Amino acid sequence: MSILPSPLGFGVSGPHGTPLLPARRTVGLVGHAFEAGVRVFDTAPAYGAGEAERRLGAALASLPRGDVFVTTKAGVSATGLARRLRDFSPDAIERSIRASLARLRLEGVDCLILHGPDPAELSPSLLARLDALRRAGAFTHLGVAGRGGELDAALATGWFTVLMAPVHPFIGDDAKARLRRARESGATVLGIEAAGAGPAPLRLPRQPADLYALARAIRHGQGGAARVAMPGALADAVKDGLADGVVMTTTRLVHLQANAAAFHSPG
């Protein structure tokens, strides 16, 4: 049974952690998402070296805490916009959680997601530290984000009840079967990349925040992975039984409203 209060989540990530988008725009979009029925909000310390968490924290200050489900991550941090640092040691994870809670202005989050750990990094000492932090109220549910064997390894420990993984139609039969098995076992699946792993089509930027997507598309190239049309792809992942909910992100109100409306359309 899903623990998510809404099937659609809003990700405070990407340009929301950069100077390309004013903080007030991020805060405003989170408020609009709440008004549209979104109750799940996801972020991470790796997004803008903590800036995304700070912005979500500012937005949450005006929302009823009991009505939102907040997730953040640990294990990967950032310095600047590009450099990523991995550290899944117990001390590093605890430092990360404490810093995240300060930026989010929360005593605890609803779900802490380990950000792509290798199976070997899920050590007994790490799990013991996470258990202590959970009992202290730092988080309620424990999740893992990944794309393959790390998801299986996390589920096998019996400690993880949330999986964050790609849910688009191109993930392959093995990945789809994994997600369905996870849901059947009682885990909650929170989907990402619902449009597909391919880059968004190249378009001339119409606002500074568009430069973020343009830079990503140029860096990763335009060949290879396929994409499907939004916003329908978001709801399809839930309707098809691959996920209990999906996370999307956008910098435009019109896109946010269209994505939310997809979950209320018949079919």
PDB file of C-alpha atoms in Angstrom:
ATOM      1  CA  MET A   1       0.000   0.000   0.000  1.00  0.00           C
ATOM      2  CA  SER A   2       1.383   3.372  -1.019  1.00  0.00           C
ATOM      3  CA  ILE A   3       2.520   5.761   1.680  1.00  0.00           C
ATOM      4  CA  LEU A   4       2.317   8.709  -0.715  1.00  0.00           C
ATOM      5  CA  PRO A   5      -0.429  11.294  -0.115  1.00  0.00           C
ATOM      6  CA  SER A   6      -0.555  12.149  -3.839  1.00  0.00           C
ATOM      7  CA  PRO A   7       0.491  10.274  -6.988  1.00  0.00           C
ATOM      8  CA  LEU A   8       2.317  13.317  -8.351  1.00  0.00           C
ATOM      9  CA  GLY A   9       5.373  14.806  -6.725  1.00  0.00           C
ATOM     10  CA  PHE A  10       7.261  18.003  -7.450  1.00  0.00           C
ATOM     11  CA  GLY A  11      11.036  17.827  -7.609  1.00  0.00           C
ATOM     12  CA  VAL A  12      12.958  20.867  -6.441  1.00  0.00           C
ATOM     13  CA  SER A  13      16.003  20.083  -8.544  1.00  0.00           C
ATOM     14  CA  GLY A  14      17.797  21.096 -11.722  1.00  0.00           C
ATOM     15  CA  PRO A  15      17.524  24.860 -12.298  1.00  0.00           C
ATOM     16  CA  HIS A  16      15.813  25.239  -8.911  1.00  0.00           C
ATOM     17  CA  GLY A  17      19.262  24.868  -7.361  1.00  0.00           C
ATOM     18  CA  THR A  18      20.914  27.486  -9.559  1.00  0.00           C
ATOM     19  CA  PRO A  19      20.970  31.269  -9.992  1.00  0.00           C
ATOM     20  CA  LEU A  20      19.273  30.753 -13.374  1.00  0.00           C
ATOM     21  CA  LEU A  21      15.931  30.742 -11.580  1.00  0.00           C
ATOM     22  CA  PRO A  22      15.114  33.254  -8.833  1.00  0.00           C
ATOM     23  CA  ALA A  23      14.380  31.672  -5.467  1.00  0.00           C
ATOM     24  CA  ARG A  24      10.995  33.409  -5.342  1.00  0.00           C
ATOM     25  CA  ARG A  25       9.984  31.536  -8.506  1.00  0.00           C
ATOM     26  CA  THR A  26      10.807  28.196  -6.911  1.00  0.00           C
ATOM     27  CA  VAL A  27       8.876  29.104  -3.766  1.00  0.00           C
ATOM     28  CA  GLY A  28       5.925  30.234  -5.862  1.00  0.00           C
ATOM     29  CA  LEU A  29       5.866  27.056  -7.936  1.00  0.00           C
ATOM     30  CA  VAL A  30       5.893  24.879  -4.824  1.00  0.00           C
ATOM     31  CA  GLY A  31       2.873  26.819  -3.592  1.00  0.00           C
ATOM     32  CA  HIS A  32       1.097  26.407  -6.929  1.00  0.00           C
ATOM     33  CA  ALA A  33       1.891  22.687  -6.879  1.00  0.00           C
ATOM     34  CA  PHE A  34       0.274  22.372  -3.463  1.00  0.00           C
ATOM     35  CA  GLU A  35      -2.802  24.238  -4.726  1.00  0.00           C
ATOM     36  CA  ALA A  36      -2.972  21.790  -7.655  1.00  0.00           C
ATOM     37  CA  GLY A  37      -3.088  18.803  -5.302  1.00  0.00           C
ATOM     38  CA  VAL A  38       0.603  17.874  -5.193  1.00  0.00           C
ATOM     39  CA  ARG A  39       1.595  16.713  -1.731  1.00  0.00           C
ATOM     40  CA  VAL A  40       4.965  15.027  -2.371  1.00  0.00           C
ATOM     41  CA  PHE A  41       8.060  17.253  -2.594  1.00  0.00           C
ATOM     42  CA  ASP A  42      11.482  15.829  -3.369  1.00  0.00           C
ATOM     43  CA  THR A  43      14.934  17.385  -3.265  1.00  0.00           C
ATOM     44  CA  ALA A  44      18.553  16.557  -2.384  1.00  0.00           C
ATOM     45  CA  PRO A  45      21.707  18.201  -1.046  1.00  0.00           C
ATOM     46  CA  ALA A  46      23.409  17.497  -4.390  1.00  0.00           C
ATOM     47  CA  TYR A  47      21.054  19.876  -6.187  1.00  0.00           C
ATOM     48  CA  GLY A  48      22.850  23.195  -6.243  1.00  0.00           C
ATOM     49  CA  ALA A  49      25.062  22.352  -3.249  1.00  0.00           C
ATOM     50  CA  GLY A  50      22.083  22.620  -0.897  1.00  0.00           C
ATOM     51  CA  GLU A  51      20.385  25.581  -2.577  1.00  0.00           C
ATOM     52  CA  ALA A  52      17.424  23.479  -3.724  1.00  0.00           C
ATOM     53  CA  GLU A  53      16.845  22.317  -0.142  1.00  0.00           C
ATOM     54  CA  ARG A  54      17.000  25.890   1.131  1.00  0.00           C
ATOM     55  CA  ARG A  55      14.378  26.963  -1.401  1.00  0.00           C
ATOM     56  CA  LEU A  56      12.072  24.073  -0.579  1.00  0.00           C
ATOM     57  CA  GLY A  57      12.464  24.875   3.107  1.00  0.00           C
ATOM     58  CA  ALA A  58      11.391  28.455   2.464  1.00  0.00           C
ATOM     59  CA  ALA A  59       8.351  27.250   0.513  1.00  0.00           C
ATOM     60  CA  LEU A  60       7.334  24.677   3.127  1.00  0.00           C
ATOM     61  CA  ALA A  61       7.278  27.344   5.826  1.00  0.00           C
ATOM     62  CA  SER A  62       3.913  28.552   4.524  1.00  0.00           C
ATOM     63  CA  LEU A  63       2.388  25.080   3.985  1.00  0.00           C
ATOM     64  CA  PRO A  64       0.749  22.832   6.614  1.00  0.00           C
ATOM     65  CA  ARG A  65       3.451  20.354   7.595  1.00  0.00           C
ATOM     66  CA  GLY A  66       1.012  17.527   8.172  1.00  0.00           C
ATOM     67  CA  ASP A  67      -0.290  17.765   4.599  1.00  0.00           C
ATOM     68  CA  VAL A  68       3.004  17.352   2.751  1.00  0.00           C
ATOM     69  CA  PHE A  69       5.360  14.399   2.264  1.00  0.00           C
ATOM     70  CA  VAL A  70       8.944  15.612   2.059  1.00  0.00           C
ATOM     71  CA  THR A  71      11.836  13.539   0.762  1.00  0.00           C
ATOM     72  CA  THR A  72      15.508  14.345   0.544  1.00  0.00           C
ATOM     73  CA  LYS A  73      18.585  12.271  -0.109  1.00  0.00           C
ATOM     74  CA  ALA A  74      22.015  11.457   1.291  1.00  0.00           C
ATOM     75  CA  GLY A  75      25.236   9.914   0.058  1.00  0.00           C
ATOM     76  CA  VAL A  76      25.957  12.336  -2.770  1.00  0.00           C
ATOM     77  CA  SER A  77      26.761  15.986  -2.216  1.00  0.00           C
ATOM     78  CA  ALA A  78      27.933  18.775  -4.484  1.00  0.00           C
ATOM     79  CA  THR A  79      30.390  21.613  -4.508  1.00  0.00           C
ATOM     80  CA  GLY A  80      29.368  24.162  -7.076  1.00  0.00           C
ATOM     81  CA  LEU A  81      27.120  23.152  -9.957  1.00  0.00           C
ATOM     82  CA  ALA A  82      29.012  20.187 -11.383  1.00  0.00           C
ATOM     83  CA  ARG A  83      31.327  18.420  -8.919  1.00  0.00           C
ATOM     84  CA  ARG A  84      29.725  15.484  -7.120  1.00  0.00           C
ATOM     85  CA  LEU A  85      31.114  13.828  -3.985  1.00  0.00           C
ATOM     86  CA  ARG A  86      30.102  10.333  -2.833  1.00  0.00           C
ATOM     87  CA  ASP A  87      30.335   9.253   0.798  1.00  0.00           C
ATOM     88  CA  PHE A  88      28.094   6.605   2.332  1.00  0.00           C
ATOM     89  CA  SER A  89      30.041   6.244   5.566  1.00  0.00           C
ATOM     90  CA  PRO A  90      27.829   6.449   8.681  1.00  0.00           C
ATOM     91  CA  ASP A  91      29.349   9.730   9.850  1.00  0.00           C
ATOM     92  CA  ALA A  92      28.980  11.360   6.424  1.00  0.00           C
ATOM     93  CA  ILE A  93      25.355  10.256   6.122  1.00  0.00           C
ATOM     94  CA  GLU A  94      24.539  11.641   9.551  1.00  0.00           C
ATOM     95  CA  ARG A  95      26.222  14.956   8.745  1.00  0.00           C
ATOM     96  CA  SER A  96      24.310  15.108   5.482  1.00  0.00           C
ATOM     97  CA  ILE A  97      20.956  14.471   7.149  1.00  0.00           C
ATOM     98  CA  ARG A  98      21.552  17.074   9.849  1.00  0.00           C
ATOM     99  CA  ALA A  99      22.589  19.691   7.269  1.00  0.00           C
ATOM    100  CA  SER A 100      19.584  18.880   5.095  1.00  0.00           C
ATOM    101  CA  LEU A 101      17.149  19.266   7.974  1.00  0.00           C
ATOM    102  CA  ALA A 102      18.646  22.656   8.798  1.00  0.00           C
ATOM    103  CA  ARG A 103      18.265  23.841   5.225  1.00  0.00           C
ATOM    104  CA  LEU A 104      14.728  22.449   5.008  1.00  0.00           C
ATOM    105  CA  ARG A 105      13.813  23.986   8.384  1.00  0.00           C
ATOM    106  CA  LEU A 106      12.363  20.658   9.500  1.00  0.00           C
ATOM    107  CA  GLU A 107      12.844  18.416  12.502  1.00  0.00           C
ATOM    108  CA  GLY A 108      12.509  15.382  10.258  1.00  0.00           C
ATOM    109  CA  VAL A 109      11.619  14.377   6.714  1.00  0.00           C
ATOM    110  CA  ASP A 110       9.026  11.814   5.719  1.00  0.00           C
ATOM    111  CA  CYS A 111      11.502   9.810   3.655  1.00  0.00           C
ATOM    112  CA  LEU A 112      15.284   9.748   3.452  1.00  0.00           C
ATOM    113  CA  ILE A 113      16.546   8.292   0.172  1.00  0.00           C
ATOM    114  CA  LEU A 114      20.086   7.005  -0.229  1.00  0.00           C
ATOM    115  CA  HIS A 115      21.281   8.536  -3.493  1.00  0.00           C
ATOM    116  CA  GLY A 116      22.497   5.626  -5.626  1.00  0.00           C
ATOM    117  CA  PRO A 117      24.566   3.514  -3.215  1.00  0.00           C
ATOM    118  CA  ASP A 118      26.541   0.515  -4.426  1.00  0.00           C
ATOM    119  CA  PRO A 119      25.382  -2.718  -2.750  1.00  0.00           C
ATOM    120  CA  ALA A 120      28.683  -2.909  -0.860  1.00  0.00           C
ATOM    121  CA  GLU A 121      28.051   0.525   0.626  1.00  0.00           C
ATOM    122  CA  LEU A 122      24.942  -0.725   2.453  1.00  0.00           C
ATOM    123  CA  SER A 123      27.080  -1.823   5.379  1.00  0.00           C
ATOM    124  CA  PRO A 124      25.773  -3.068   8.738  1.00  0.00           C
ATOM    125  CA  SER A 125      27.310  -0.012  10.420  1.00  0.00           C
ATOM    126  CA  LEU A 126      25.472   2.325   8.037  1.00  0.00           C
ATOM    127  CA  LEU A 127      22.155   0.548   8.583  1.00  0.00           C
ATOM    128  CA  ALA A 128      22.649   0.694  12.351  1.00  0.00           C
ATOM    129  CA  ARG A 129      23.336   4.446  12.195  1.00  0.00           C
ATOM    130  CA  LEU A 130      20.277   4.979   9.987  1.00  0.00           C
ATOM    131  CA  ASP A 131      18.147   3.046  12.465  1.00  0.00           C
ATOM    132  CA  ALA A 132      19.365   5.296  15.285  1.00  0.00           C
ATOM    133  CA  LEU A 133      18.607   8.408  13.240  1.00  0.00           C
ATOM    134  CA  ARG A 134      15.148   7.143  12.391  1.00  0.00           C
ATOM    135  CA  ARG A 135      14.387   6.429  16.045  1.00  0.00           C
ATOM    136  CA  ALA A 136      15.589   9.953  16.848  1.00  0.00           C
ATOM    137  CA  GLY A 137      13.029  11.377  14.397  1.00  0.00           C
ATOM    138  CA  ALA A 138      15.315  12.470  11.550  1.00  0.00           C
ATOM    139  CA  PHE A 139      13.133  10.602   9.058  1.00  0.00           C
ATOM    140  CA  THR A 140      10.182   8.211   8.989  1.00  0.00           C
ATOM    141  CA  HIS A 141      10.705   6.040   5.916  1.00  0.00           C
ATOM    142  CA  LEU A 142      13.958   4.880   4.330  1.00  0.00           C
ATOM    143  CA  GLY A 143      14.375   4.688   0.575  1.00  0.00           C
ATOM    144  CA  VAL A 144      16.967   4.106  -2.110  1.00  0.00           C
ATOM    145  CA  ALA A 145      17.381   5.651  -5.543  1.00  0.00           C
ATOM    146  CA  GLY A 146      18.929   3.631  -8.328  1.00  0.00           C
ATOM    147  CA  ARG A 147      18.591   1.840 -11.631  1.00  0.00           C
ATOM    148  CA  GLY A 148      19.450  -1.824 -11.069  1.00  0.00           C
ATOM    149  CA  GLY A 149      21.175  -4.142  -8.645  1.00  0.00           C
ATOM    150  CA  GLU A 150      21.402  -1.552  -5.882  1.00  0.00           C
ATOM    151  CA  LEU A 151      17.594  -1.602  -5.679  1.00  0.00           C
ATOM    152  CA  ASP A 152      17.565  -5.378  -5.251  1.00  0.00           C
ATOM    153  CA  ALA A 153      20.321  -5.195  -2.643  1.00  0.00           C
ATOM    154  CA  ALA A 154      18.492  -2.533  -0.672  1.00  0.00           C
ATOM    155  CA  LEU A 155      15.221  -4.461  -0.668  1.00  0.00           C
ATOM    156  CA  ALA A 156      17.041  -7.633   0.412  1.00  0.00           C
ATOM    157  CA  THR A 157      18.208  -5.927   3.612  1.00  0.00           C
ATOM    158  CA  GLY A 158      14.606  -5.532   4.773  1.00  0.00           C
ATOM    159  CA  TRP A 159      15.312  -1.931   5.813  1.00  0.00           C
ATOM    160  CA  PHE A 160      14.126  -0.048   2.724  1.00  0.00           C
ATOM    161  CA  THR A 161      10.459   0.557   1.983  1.00  0.00           C
ATOM    162  CA  VAL A 162      10.716   3.160  -0.812  1.00  0.00           C
ATOM    163  CA  LEU A 163      12.347   2.724  -4.213  1.00  0.00           C
ATOM    164  CA  MET A 164      13.040   5.704  -6.478  1.00  0.00           C
ATOM    165  CA  ALA A 165      13.736   4.575 -10.035  1.00  0.00           C
ATOM    166  CA  PRO A 166      13.063   5.398 -13.697  1.00  0.00           C
ATOM    167  CA  VAL A 167       9.562   4.398 -14.804  1.00  0.00           C
ATOM    168  CA  HIS A 168       9.403   5.254 -18.508  1.00  0.00           C
ATOM    169  CA  PRO A 169       8.283   2.660 -21.112  1.00  0.00           C
ATOM    170  CA  PHE A 170      11.853   2.020 -22.307  1.00  0.00           C
ATOM    171  CA  ILE A 171      13.349   0.663 -19.078  1.00  0.00           C
ATOM    172  CA  GLY A 172      13.121  -2.969 -20.177  1.00  0.00           C
ATOM    173  CA  ASP A 173      11.210  -5.997 -18.961  1.00  0.00           C
ATOM    174  CA  ASP A 174      13.609  -6.840 -16.126  1.00  0.00           C
ATOM    175  CA  ALA A 175      13.319  -3.350 -14.650  1.00  0.00           C
ATOM    176  CA  LYS A 176       9.544  -3.363 -14.999  1.00  0.00           C
ATOM    177  CA  ALA A 177       9.343  -6.755 -13.284  1.00  0.00           C
ATOM    178  CA  ARG A 178      11.569  -5.453 -10.459  1.00  0.00           C
ATOM    179  CA  LEU A 179       9.268  -2.513  -9.824  1.00  0.00           C
ATOM    180  CA  ARG A 180       6.149  -4.677  -9.848  1.00  0.00           C
ATOM    181  CA  ARG A 181       7.775  -7.165  -7.444  1.00  0.00           C
ATOM    182  CA  ALA A 182       8.725  -4.310  -5.159  1.00  0.00           C
ATOM    183  CA  ARG A 183       5.167  -3.010  -5.066  1.00  0.00           C
ATOM    184  CA  GLU A 184       3.766  -6.505  -4.500  1.00  0.00           C
ATOM    185  CA  SER A 185       6.129  -6.910  -1.535  1.00  0.00           C
ATOM    186  CA  GLY A 186       4.707  -3.748   0.049  1.00  0.00           C
ATOM    187  CA  ALA A 187       7.381  -1.269  -0.998  1.00  0.00           C
ATOM    188  CA  THR A 188       6.387   2.097  -2.428  1.00  0.00           C
ATOM    189  CA  VAL A 189       7.804   2.954  -5.853  1.00  0.00           C
ATOM    190  CA  LEU A 190       8.407   6.614  -6.614  1.00  0.00           C
ATOM    191  CA  GLY A 191       9.134   7.026 -10.305  1.00  0.00           C
ATOM    192  CA  ILE A 192      11.492   9.454 -12.008  1.00  0.00           C
ATOM    193  CA  GLU A 193      12.325  10.210 -15.647  1.00  0.00           C
ATOM    194  CA  ALA A 194       8.782   9.371 -16.747  1.00  0.00           C
ATOM    195  CA  ALA A 195       9.360  10.933 -20.177  1.00  0.00           C
ATOM    196  CA  GLY A 196      12.359   8.678 -20.827  1.00  0.00           C
ATOM    197  CA  ALA A 197      16.107   8.810 -20.399  1.00  0.00           C
ATOM    198  CA  GLY A 198      16.725  10.756 -23.588  1.00  0.00           C
ATOM    199  CA  PRO A 199      17.409  14.493 -23.483  1.00  0.00           C
ATOM    200  CA  ALA A 200      14.671  16.988 -24.120  1.00  0.00           C
ATOM    201  CA  PRO A 201      14.608  18.380 -27.661  1.00  0.00           C
ATOM    202  CA  LEU A 202      16.914  21.312 -28.254  1.00  0.00           C
ATOM    203  CA  ARG A 203      15.027  24.596 -28.173  1.00  0.00           C
ATOM    204  CA  LEU A 204      16.071  28.207 -28.046  1.00  0.00           C
ATOM    205  CA  PRO A 205      15.848  29.360 -24.413  1.00  0.00           C
ATOM    206  CA  ARG A 206      12.996  31.722 -23.602  1.00  0.00           C
ATOM    207  CA  GLN A 207      14.031  32.364 -19.999  1.00  0.00           C
ATOM    208  CA  PRO A 208      17.337  32.010 -18.121  1.00  0.00           C
ATOM    209  CA  ALA A 209      16.226  28.746 -16.494  1.00  0.00           C
ATOM    210  CA  ASP A 210      15.972  27.150 -19.957  1.00  0.00           C
ATOM    211  CA  LEU A 211      19.750  27.383 -20.217  1.00  0.00           C
ATOM    212  CA  TYR A 212      20.006  24.540 -17.689  1.00  0.00           C
ATOM    213  CA  ALA A 213      18.126  22.097 -19.933  1.00  0.00           C
ATOM    214  CA  LEU A 214      19.973  23.342 -23.000  1.00  0.00           C
ATOM    215  CA  ALA A 215      23.350  22.770 -21.338  1.00  0.00           C
ATOM    216  CA  ARG A 216      22.339  19.250 -20.298  1.00  0.00           C
ATOM    217  CA  ALA A 217      21.132  18.405 -23.793  1.00  0.00           C
ATOM    218  CA  ILE A 218      24.385  19.623 -25.328  1.00  0.00           C
ATOM    219  CA  ARG A 219      26.514  17.792 -22.757  1.00  0.00           C
ATOM    220  CA  HIS A 220      24.689  14.448 -23.097  1.00  0.00           C
ATOM    221  CA  GLY A 221      23.991  14.638 -26.825  1.00  0.00           C
ATOM    222  CA  GLN A 222      20.792  14.077 -28.752  1.00  0.00           C
ATOM    223  CA  GLY A 223      21.188  10.493 -29.890  1.00  0.00           C
ATOM    224  CA  GLY A 224      20.228   7.162 -28.359  1.00  0.00           C
ATOM    225  CA  ALA A 225      17.553   7.051 -25.678  1.00  0.00           C
ATOM    226  CA  ALA A 226      13.935   7.693 -26.615  1.00  0.00           C
ATOM    227  CA  ARG A 227      11.332   9.912 -24.980  1.00  0.00           C
ATOM    228  CA  VAL A 228       7.552   9.980 -24.760  1.00  0.00           C
ATOM    229  CA  ALA A 229       5.253  12.971 -24.591  1.00  0.00           C
ATOM    230  CA  MET A 230       4.417  14.761 -21.402  1.00  0.00           C
ATOM    231  CA  PRO A 231       2.224  15.164 -19.431  1.00  0.00           C
ATOM    232  CA  GLY A 232       0.535  11.859 -20.191  1.00  0.00           C
ATOM    233  CA  ALA A 233       3.667   9.849 -19.457  1.00  0.00           C
ATOM    234  CA  LEU A 234       3.511  10.878 -15.806  1.00  0.00           C
ATOM    235  CA  ALA A 235       0.078   9.404 -15.180  1.00  0.00           C
ATOM    236  CA  ASP A 236       0.778   6.367 -17.376  1.00  0.00           C
ATOM    237  CA  ALA A 237       3.474   5.113 -15.003  1.00  0.00           C
ATOM    238  CA  VAL A 238       0.925   4.984 -12.198  1.00  0.00           C
ATOM    239  CA  LYS A 239      -1.958   3.672 -14.308  1.00  0.00           C
ATOM    240  CA  ASP A 240       0.241   0.876 -15.677  1.00  0.00           C
ATOM    241  CA  GLY A 241       1.169  -0.284 -12.176  1.00  0.00           C
ATOM    242  CA  LEU A 242       4.884   0.506 -12.430  1.00  0.00           C
ATOM    243  CA  ALA A 243       4.848   3.134  -9.693  1.00  0.00           C
ATOM    244  CA  ASP A 244       2.762   4.434  -6.817  1.00  0.00           C
ATOM    245  CA  GLY A 245       3.723   7.970  -7.750  1.00  0.00           C
ATOM    246  CA  VAL A 246       6.040   9.967  -9.989  1.00  0.00           C
ATOM    247  CA  VAL A 247       8.164  13.056  -9.485  1.00  0.00           C
ATOM    248  CA  MET A 248       8.336  15.779 -12.088  1.00  0.00           C
ATOM    249  CA  THR A 249      10.030  19.150 -12.161  1.00  0.00           C
ATOM    250  CA  THR A 250       9.417  22.278 -14.185  1.00  0.00           C
ATOM    251  CA  THR A 251      10.064  26.001 -14.089  1.00  0.00           C
ATOM    252  CA  ARG A 252       6.796  26.927 -15.819  1.00  0.00           C
ATOM    253  CA  LEU A 253       3.403  27.183 -14.171  1.00  0.00           C
ATOM    254  CA  VAL A 254       1.569  26.105 -17.321  1.00  0.00           C
ATOM    255  CA  HIS A 255       3.536  22.846 -17.410  1.00  0.00           C
ATOM    256  CA  LEU A 256       2.930  22.243 -13.730  1.00  0.00           C
ATOM    257  CA  GLN A 257      -0.815  22.702 -14.178  1.00  0.00           C
ATOM    258  CA  ALA A 258      -0.905  20.409 -17.206  1.00  0.00           C
ATOM    259  CA  ASN A 259       1.016  17.702 -15.361  1.00  0.00           C
ATOM    260  CA  ALA A 260      -1.318  17.894 -12.388  1.00  0.00           C
ATOM    261  CA  ALA A 261      -4.376  17.808 -14.630  1.00  0.00           C
ATOM    262  CA  ALA A 262      -3.151  14.560 -16.232  1.00  0.00           C
ATOM    263  CA  PHE A 263      -3.843  12.764 -12.964  1.00  0.00           C
ATOM    264  CA  HIS A 264      -7.426  13.947 -12.879  1.00  0.00           C
ATOM    265  CA  SER A 265      -8.344  13.084 -16.470  1.00  0.00           C
ATOM    266  CA  PRO A 266     -10.450   9.954 -17.118  1.00  0.00           C
ATOM    267  CA  GLY A 267      -8.842   6.761 -18.363  1.00  0.00           C
TER     268      GLY A 267
END
